[in-house]
């Protein structure tokens, strides 16, 4: 029986090829941060309020001015076709049907235009800034991706800033995972060889000059960087450690969230991802100042189990758990979910 996100994890593992499973599930190094993303939630306690009318709980909100029916969004993850042949197109369909928003990865196995066509709701584009192997300074391919995203109707550019190079995931290495024949990074022309660019704050100014879409930085973990982000005019920050896949031993996202929220002080929207598996996790993140959360792996599990239907079910399960947690903690609106609702360790 699949009645929570953990059940979807087990069912996805049973269905997927071991190499692809290792790719989805692993973290870097000793996976300290990967575990911390979950364990940190278990140390926070909720301080519920009683005798509040919670006969209806309203989960609607907006992100960058875009209405969504719940504060739960889809994080960018690569290679959805490893989970299901329809890949990112199925995810985009399910996101809209569940009343929320999908972030499509630069490393998608369907092109950003195909995803936009399949989408039934709003969508954001996650940008990895790459350069050709032979020219560190050539940003023209990334510029073309931004132009394509604008033309295809993406509503924000999510720049991932925690990946100037990619983390080494040893479980994936041991499983000798390789992209199966026929699957490719669909946004890249076949003959283009690139590597990640080592971005600096100057590049954020460059991006700002390139597009009028909202710019959201993904992968901020400190108050210092949050202040710089605001100073560089970004519209949003995703507190994230890339699901424990970049630098090991950094804080759990939920641990880093309070200092970022305090430093931003309302000057842009703050979101978080990493380890969200329960409605109570979402509630804690909202209480600590996140406007919304994003989920990564659970979407891939839903996709592996049942394509678009599985993704929709995962989103509905989490939504229903959040609604239940709000009701039992005396919150009938998202506005009433405040810092007093949680007790930190
Ligand atoms: C298999 C996999 C692929 C990912 N690919 C990307 C990516 O292409 N771009 C990106 O910014 N983040 C990527 N991430 C990180 C997610 O956006 C997100 O930060 C993370 O998955 C959240 O943690 P969770 O999986 O515990 O929900 C990936 C994560 C996983 C598990």
CSV table of C-alpha atoms and ligand atoms in Angstrom, one decimal:
chain,number,residue,atom,x,y,z
A,1,UNK,CA,0.0,0.0,0.0
A,2,UNK,CA,1.4,3.4,-0.9
A,3,UNK,CA,0.1,5.8,1.7
A,4,UNK,CA,3.1,8.1,2.3
A,5,UNK,CA,6.2,9.3,0.6
A,6,UNK,CA,8.4,6.6,2.3
A,7,UNK,CA,6.2,4.0,0.6
A,8,UNK,CA,6.9,5.6,-2.7
A,9,UNK,CA,10.6,5.5,-2.0
A,10,UNK,CA,10.6,1.8,-1.4
A,11,UNK,CA,8.3,1.1,-4.4
A,12,UNK,CA,10.5,3.2,-6.7
A,13,UNK,CA,13.7,1.4,-5.5
A,14,UNK,CA,12.0,-2.0,-6.3
A,15,UNK,CA,11.1,-0.9,-9.8
A,16,UNK,CA,14.2,1.0,-10.9
A,17,UNK,CA,17.4,-0.3,-12.3
A,18,UNK,CA,20.1,-0.4,-9.5
A,19,UNK,CA,22.5,2.1,-11.3
A,20,UNK,CA,19.8,4.6,-11.9
A,21,UNK,CA,18.5,4.2,-8.3
A,22,UNK,CA,22.0,4.8,-7.0
A,23,UNK,CA,22.2,8.0,-9.1
A,24,UNK,CA,18.9,9.3,-7.7
A,25,UNK,CA,19.4,8.3,-4.1
A,26,UNK,CA,23.0,9.0,-3.3
A,27,UNK,CA,24.7,11.9,-1.6
A,28,UNK,CA,28.3,13.0,-1.6
A,29,UNK,CA,31.1,11.8,0.7
A,30,UNK,CA,29.9,10.0,3.8
A,31,UNK,CA,26.4,11.3,3.2
A,32,UNK,CA,26.5,13.3,6.5
A,33,UNK,CA,24.4,16.1,5.0
A,34,UNK,CA,22.1,13.7,3.1
A,35,UNK,CA,21.2,12.1,6.5
A,36,UNK,CA,21.1,15.5,8.3
A,37,UNK,CA,18.5,16.8,5.9
A,38,UNK,CA,16.1,14.2,7.5
A,39,UNK,CA,17.4,14.0,11.0
A,40,UNK,CA,17.2,17.7,11.6
A,41,UNK,CA,13.4,17.7,11.3
A,42,UNK,CA,13.2,15.0,13.9
A,43,UNK,CA,14.8,17.3,16.5
A,44,UNK,CA,12.4,20.2,15.9
A,45,UNK,CA,9.1,20.2,17.9
A,46,UNK,CA,5.8,21.7,17.0
A,47,UNK,CA,4.0,23.9,19.6
A,48,UNK,CA,0.4,23.4,18.6
A,49,UNK,CA,-2.4,25.8,19.6
A,50,UNK,CA,-5.8,24.6,20.6
A,51,UNK,CA,-9.4,25.8,20.3
A,52,UNK,CA,-8.9,27.5,17.0
A,53,UNK,CA,-11.5,27.2,14.3
A,54,UNK,CA,-9.8,24.9,11.7
A,55,UNK,CA,-12.9,23.7,10.0
A,56,UNK,CA,-11.2,24.9,6.8
A,57,UNK,CA,-7.5,25.4,6.2
A,58,UNK,CA,-6.4,27.5,3.3
A,59,UNK,CA,-3.1,26.4,1.7
A,60,UNK,CA,-3.2,28.8,-1.3
A,61,UNK,CA,-0.2,31.1,-1.7
A,62,UNK,CA,1.8,32.9,-4.3
A,63,UNK,CA,5.5,32.5,-5.3
A,64,UNK,CA,7.0,35.4,-7.3
A,65,UNK,CA,3.4,36.6,-7.6
A,66,UNK,CA,2.3,33.3,-9.2
A,67,UNK,CA,-0.7,31.7,-7.5
A,68,UNK,CA,-0.3,28.1,-6.4
A,69,UNK,CA,-2.7,25.9,-4.4
A,70,UNK,CA,-0.1,24.9,-1.9
A,71,UNK,CA,3.3,26.0,-0.7
A,72,UNK,CA,4.9,22.8,-2.1
A,73,UNK,CA,6.8,23.1,-5.4
A,74,UNK,CA,8.8,20.8,-7.6
A,75,UNK,CA,12.6,21.1,-7.3
A,76,UNK,CA,14.8,20.8,-10.4
A,77,UNK,CA,16.2,17.3,-10.8
A,78,UNK,CA,18.0,15.9,-13.8
A,79,UNK,CA,17.1,13.0,-16.0
A,80,UNK,CA,13.4,12.2,-15.3
A,81,UNK,CA,13.4,9.7,-18.2
A,82,UNK,CA,15.4,7.4,-16.0
A,83,UNK,CA,12.3,7.0,-14.0
A,84,UNK,CA,9.7,7.0,-16.7
A,85,UNK,CA,9.7,7.2,-20.5
A,86,UNK,CA,7.6,10.4,-20.5
A,87,UNK,CA,10.1,12.0,-18.1
A,88,UNK,CA,9.9,15.7,-17.4
A,89,UNK,CA,6.7,16.0,-19.6
A,90,UNK,CA,4.8,13.7,-17.2
A,91,UNK,CA,6.1,15.7,-14.2
A,92,UNK,CA,5.0,19.0,-15.8
A,93,UNK,CA,1.6,17.6,-16.5
A,94,UNK,CA,1.2,16.3,-12.9
A,95,UNK,CA,2.5,19.6,-11.4
A,96,UNK,CA,-0.2,21.7,-13.0
A,97,UNK,CA,-2.9,19.2,-12.2
A,98,UNK,CA,-1.9,19.3,-8.6
A,99,UNK,CA,-2.1,23.1,-8.7
A,100,UNK,CA,1.6,23.7,-8.3
A,101,UNK,CA,4.7,24.7,-10.1
A,102,UNK,CA,7.5,22.7,-11.6
A,103,UNK,CA,11.1,23.8,-11.9
A,104,UNK,CA,12.7,22.2,-15.0
A,105,UNK,CA,16.4,21.3,-14.8
A,106,UNK,CA,19.0,22.4,-17.4
A,107,UNK,CA,20.0,18.7,-17.3
A,108,UNK,CA,16.5,17.5,-18.3
A,109,UNK,CA,16.1,14.5,-20.6
A,110,UNK,CA,13.3,16.4,-22.4
A,111,UNK,CA,13.9,19.8,-24.0
A,112,UNK,CA,12.7,22.9,-22.2
A,113,UNK,CA,10.3,23.5,-25.1
A,114,UNK,CA,8.8,20.0,-24.9
A,115,UNK,CA,8.3,20.5,-21.1
A,116,UNK,CA,6.6,23.8,-21.6
A,117,UNK,CA,4.2,22.3,-24.1
A,118,UNK,CA,3.3,19.4,-21.8
A,119,UNK,CA,2.9,21.7,-18.7
A,120,UNK,CA,-0.6,22.4,-17.4
A,121,UNK,CA,0.6,25.0,-14.8
A,122,UNK,CA,3.3,27.5,-14.3
A,123,UNK,CA,7.0,26.5,-14.6
A,124,UNK,CA,10.4,27.9,-13.7
A,125,UNK,CA,13.7,27.2,-15.5
A,126,UNK,CA,16.8,26.0,-13.5
A,127,UNK,CA,20.0,27.3,-15.1
A,128,UNK,CA,23.4,25.7,-14.8
A,129,UNK,CA,25.8,28.1,-16.3
A,130,UNK,CA,28.2,26.1,-18.5
A,131,UNK,CA,31.1,27.1,-20.8
A,132,UNK,CA,32.6,25.2,-23.7
A,133,UNK,CA,35.7,23.1,-22.7
A,134,UNK,CA,38.0,25.4,-24.6
A,135,UNK,CA,36.7,28.8,-23.4
A,136,UNK,CA,36.1,29.6,-19.7
A,137,UNK,CA,34.6,33.0,-20.6
A,138,UNK,CA,32.1,31.9,-23.2
A,139,UNK,CA,28.6,32.3,-21.7
A,140,UNK,CA,26.8,32.3,-25.0
A,141,UNK,CA,25.2,28.8,-24.6
A,142,UNK,CA,23.8,29.8,-21.2
A,143,UNK,CA,22.6,33.0,-22.7
A,144,UNK,CA,20.8,31.0,-25.4
A,145,UNK,CA,19.1,28.8,-22.7
A,146,UNK,CA,17.8,31.9,-20.9
A,147,UNK,CA,16.4,33.3,-24.2
A,148,UNK,CA,14.8,29.9,-25.0
A,149,UNK,CA,13.3,29.8,-21.5
A,150,UNK,CA,11.8,33.3,-21.9
A,151,UNK,CA,10.4,32.4,-25.3
A,152,UNK,CA,8.9,29.1,-24.0
A,153,UNK,CA,7.0,30.9,-21.2
A,154,UNK,CA,9.1,30.1,-18.1
A,155,UNK,CA,8.3,32.4,-15.3
A,156,UNK,CA,11.6,32.6,-13.4
A,157,UNK,CA,15.3,31.7,-13.8
A,158,UNK,CA,16.5,29.6,-10.9
A,159,UNK,CA,20.3,29.8,-10.9
A,160,UNK,CA,22.0,27.0,-9.1
A,161,UNK,CA,25.0,28.5,-7.3
A,162,UNK,CA,26.3,25.5,-5.4
A,163,UNK,CA,27.7,23.6,-8.3
A,164,UNK,CA,30.9,25.2,-9.7
A,165,UNK,CA,31.8,21.5,-10.1
A,166,UNK,CA,29.8,18.4,-9.4
A,167,UNK,CA,30.0,16.4,-6.1
A,168,UNK,CA,31.4,12.9,-6.2
A,169,UNK,CA,28.8,10.4,-5.2
A,170,UNK,CA,30.5,7.2,-4.3
A,171,UNK,CA,27.4,4.9,-4.3
A,172,UNK,CA,26.7,6.1,-7.8
A,173,UNK,CA,30.4,5.5,-8.8
A,174,UNK,CA,30.4,2.0,-7.3
A,175,UNK,CA,27.2,1.1,-9.2
A,176,UNK,CA,29.0,2.2,-12.3
A,177,UNK,CA,26.0,4.3,-13.4
A,178,UNK,CA,26.0,5.5,-16.9
A,179,UNK,CA,23.2,7.2,-18.8
A,180,UNK,CA,21.4,4.5,-20.8
A,181,UNK,CA,21.6,4.4,-24.6
A,182,UNK,CA,19.1,6.8,-26.1
A,183,UNK,CA,18.8,9.2,-23.2
A,184,UNK,CA,20.5,12.5,-23.4
A,185,UNK,CA,20.6,16.0,-22.0
A,186,UNK,CA,17.9,17.2,-24.3
A,187,UNK,CA,18.7,21.0,-23.9
A,188,UNK,CA,22.2,20.5,-25.3
A,189,UNK,CA,23.0,20.1,-29.0
A,190,UNK,CA,24.6,16.6,-29.4
A,191,UNK,CA,28.0,17.9,-30.3
A,192,UNK,CA,28.3,20.6,-27.6
A,193,UNK,CA,30.8,19.7,-24.9
A,194,UNK,CA,30.7,21.9,-21.8
A,195,UNK,CA,31.6,22.0,-18.2
A,196,UNK,CA,30.2,23.9,-15.2
A,197,UNK,CA,31.3,27.6,-15.0
A,198,UNK,CA,32.8,28.8,-11.7
A,199,UNK,CA,30.2,31.6,-11.2
A,200,UNK,CA,30.9,34.8,-9.2
A,201,UNK,CA,28.6,37.6,-8.0
A,202,UNK,CA,29.6,39.5,-11.2
A,203,UNK,CA,27.8,36.8,-13.2
A,204,UNK,CA,24.6,37.4,-11.2
A,205,UNK,CA,24.8,41.0,-12.4
A,206,UNK,CA,25.4,39.7,-15.9
A,207,UNK,CA,22.3,37.5,-15.7
A,208,UNK,CA,20.3,40.4,-14.2
A,209,UNK,CA,21.2,42.5,-17.3
A,210,UNK,CA,20.2,39.6,-19.5
A,211,UNK,CA,16.6,39.0,-18.5
A,212,UNK,CA,13.7,40.7,-16.8
A,213,UNK,CA,12.4,37.4,-15.4
A,214,UNK,CA,12.7,37.0,-11.6
A,215,UNK,CA,16.1,35.6,-10.6
A,216,UNK,CA,16.2,33.0,-7.8
A,217,UNK,CA,19.5,31.8,-6.4
A,218,UNK,CA,19.4,28.1,-5.4
A,219,UNK,CA,22.0,26.8,-3.0
A,220,UNK,CA,22.5,29.6,-0.5
A,221,UNK,CA,23.3,28.4,3.1
A,222,UNK,CA,24.6,31.4,5.0
A,223,UNK,CA,23.5,34.8,6.1
A,224,UNK,CA,26.5,36.4,4.5
A,225,UNK,CA,25.5,35.1,1.0
A,226,UNK,CA,21.9,35.9,1.6
A,227,UNK,CA,22.8,39.6,2.2
A,228,UNK,CA,25.0,39.6,-1.0
A,229,UNK,CA,22.1,38.0,-2.9
A,230,UNK,CA,19.7,40.8,-1.8
A,231,UNK,CA,22.3,43.4,-2.7
A,232,UNK,CA,22.6,41.9,-6.2
A,233,UNK,CA,18.9,42.4,-6.6
A,234,UNK,CA,17.7,38.8,-6.7
A,235,UNK,CA,14.0,38.1,-6.4
A,236,UNK,CA,14.3,34.9,-4.4
A,237,UNK,CA,16.6,32.5,-2.6
A,238,UNK,CA,16.3,28.7,-2.2
A,239,UNK,CA,18.1,27.5,0.9
A,240,UNK,CA,19.4,24.2,-0.3
A,241,UNK,CA,22.4,21.8,-0.1
A,242,UNK,CA,21.4,20.2,-3.4
A,243,UNK,CA,19.9,17.2,-1.5
A,244,UNK,CA,23.3,16.4,0.1
A,245,UNK,CA,24.8,16.0,-3.3
A,246,UNK,CA,27.4,18.8,-3.5
A,247,UNK,CA,29.6,19.6,-0.4
A,248,UNK,CA,29.2,17.1,2.5
A,249,UNK,CA,29.1,18.2,6.1
A,250,UNK,CA,27.2,21.4,5.4
A,251,UNK,CA,24.1,22.1,7.5
A,252,UNK,CA,20.8,20.5,6.8
A,253,UNK,CA,18.7,23.0,4.8
A,254,UNK,CA,16.2,23.4,7.7
A,255,UNK,CA,19.1,24.3,10.0
A,256,UNK,CA,20.4,26.9,7.6
A,257,UNK,CA,17.0,28.4,7.0
A,258,UNK,CA,16.6,30.7,10.1
A,259,UNK,CA,19.8,32.6,9.5
A,260,UNK,CA,19.0,33.2,5.9
A,261,UNK,CA,15.5,34.3,6.7
A,262,UNK,CA,16.8,36.7,9.4
A,263,UNK,CA,19.5,38.2,7.0
A,264,UNK,CA,17.0,38.7,4.2
A,265,UNK,CA,14.5,40.3,6.5
A,266,UNK,CA,11.7,40.3,4.0
A,267,UNK,CA,13.6,41.8,1.1
A,268,UNK,CA,13.0,38.8,-1.2
A,269,UNK,CA,11.1,35.5,-1.0
A,270,UNK,CA,13.0,32.6,0.7
A,271,UNK,CA,12.2,29.0,-0.1
A,272,UNK,CA,13.9,25.8,1.0
A,273,UNK,CA,14.5,22.2,-0.2
A,274,UNK,CA,16.1,19.1,1.2
A,275,UNK,CA,14.6,16.2,3.1
A,276,UNK,CA,10.9,17.2,2.9
A,277,UNK,CA,9.0,14.0,3.3
A,278,UNK,CA,6.1,14.8,5.6
A,279,UNK,CA,3.5,17.5,6.0
A,280,UNK,CA,5.0,18.3,9.4
A,281,UNK,CA,8.3,19.0,7.7
A,282,UNK,CA,6.6,21.5,5.4
A,283,UNK,CA,4.9,23.1,8.4
A,284,UNK,CA,8.3,23.5,10.2
A,285,UNK,CA,9.9,25.1,7.2
A,286,UNK,CA,7.0,27.6,6.8
A,287,UNK,CA,7.2,28.4,10.6
A,288,UNK,CA,10.9,29.1,10.2
A,289,UNK,CA,10.2,31.6,7.4
A,290,UNK,CA,10.1,29.7,4.1
A,291,UNK,CA,7.4,31.0,1.7
A,292,UNK,CA,7.3,27.5,0.1
A,293,UNK,CA,9.3,24.3,0.0
A,294,UNK,CA,10.5,22.3,-3.0
A,295,UNK,CA,10.7,18.5,-3.2
A,296,UNK,CA,13.3,16.7,-5.3
A,297,UNK,CA,13.5,12.9,-4.9
A,298,UNK,CA,9.9,12.2,-3.9
A,299,UNK,CA,8.8,13.5,-7.3
A,300,UNK,CA,11.2,11.0,-9.0
A,301,UNK,CA,9.8,8.2,-6.8
A,302,UNK,CA,6.2,9.0,-7.9
A,303,UNK,CA,7.4,9.2,-11.5
A,304,UNK,CA,9.1,5.8,-11.3
A,305,UNK,CA,6.1,4.1,-9.7
A,306,UNK,CA,3.3,5.5,-11.8
A,307,UNK,CA,4.4,8.3,-14.2
A,308,UNK,CA,2.3,11.5,-14.0
A,309,UNK,CA,-0.3,9.8,-11.8
A,310,UNK,CA,2.5,8.9,-9.3
A,311,UNK,CA,3.8,12.4,-9.2
A,312,UNK,CA,0.3,13.8,-8.7
A,313,UNK,CA,-0.3,11.3,-5.9
A,314,UNK,CA,2.9,12.2,-4.1
A,315,UNK,CA,2.0,15.9,-4.3
A,316,UNK,CA,-1.5,15.2,-3.0
A,317,UNK,CA,-0.3,13.0,-0.2
A,318,UNK,CA,2.1,15.8,1.0
A,319,UNK,CA,-0.6,18.4,0.6
A,320,UNK,CA,-3.1,16.4,2.6
A,321,UNK,CA,-0.5,15.8,5.4
A,322,UNK,CA,0.3,19.6,5.5
A,323,UNK,CA,-3.4,20.4,5.7
A,324,UNK,CA,-3.8,17.9,8.6
A,325,UNK,CA,-0.8,19.3,10.4
A,326,UNK,CA,-2.1,22.8,10.1
A,327,UNK,CA,-5.5,21.8,11.4
A,328,UNK,CA,-4.0,20.0,14.4
A,329,UNK,CA,-1.7,22.8,15.2
A,330,UNK,CA,-4.4,25.5,15.1
A,331,UNK,CA,-3.4,27.1,11.8
A,332,UNK,CA,-6.3,27.8,9.4
A,333,UNK,CA,-4.2,30.0,7.1
A,334,UNK,CA,-0.5,30.1,6.1
A,335,UNK,CA,-0.3,33.6,7.5
A,336,UNK,CA,-0.9,32.1,11.0
A,337,UNK,CA,2.1,29.7,10.7
A,338,UNK,CA,4.7,31.7,12.5
A,339,UNK,CA,8.0,31.2,14.5
A,340,UNK,CA,6.1,30.5,17.7
A,341,UNK,CA,4.8,27.3,16.2
A,342,UNK,CA,8.2,25.5,16.5
A,343,UNK,CA,10.7,24.8,19.2
A,344,UNK,CA,14.2,24.4,18.0
A,345,UNK,CA,16.7,22.0,19.7
B,1,LIG,C1,18.8,12.8,-8.9
B,1,LIG,C2,18.9,14.3,-8.6
B,1,LIG,C3,19.2,15.2,-9.6
B,1,LIG,C4,19.3,16.6,-9.3
B,1,LIG,N1,19.5,17.4,-10.3
B,1,LIG,C5,19.5,18.7,-10.1
B,1,LIG,C6,19.7,19.7,-11.1
B,1,LIG,O1,19.8,19.3,-12.3
B,1,LIG,N2,19.8,21.0,-10.8
B,1,LIG,C7,19.6,21.4,-9.6
B,1,LIG,O2,19.7,22.6,-9.3
B,1,LIG,N3,19.5,20.6,-8.5
B,1,LIG,C8,19.4,19.3,-8.8
B,1,LIG,N4,19.2,18.4,-7.7
B,1,LIG,C9,18.9,19.0,-6.4
B,1,LIG,C10,17.4,19.2,-6.2
B,1,LIG,O3,17.0,20.4,-6.9
B,1,LIG,C11,17.1,19.5,-4.7
B,1,LIG,O4,17.9,20.5,-4.2
B,1,LIG,C12,17.1,18.3,-3.8
B,1,LIG,O5,16.8,17.1,-4.5
B,1,LIG,C13,16.2,18.5,-2.6
B,1,LIG,O6,16.3,17.5,-1.7
B,1,LIG,P1,15.3,16.2,-1.6
B,1,LIG,O7,15.7,15.3,-2.8
B,1,LIG,O8,15.7,15.6,-0.3
B,1,LIG,O9,13.9,16.7,-1.7
B,1,LIG,C14,19.1,17.0,-8.0
B,1,LIG,C15,18.8,16.1,-7.0
B,1,LIG,C16,18.6,14.8,-7.2
B,1,LIG,C17,18.3,13.8,-6.1
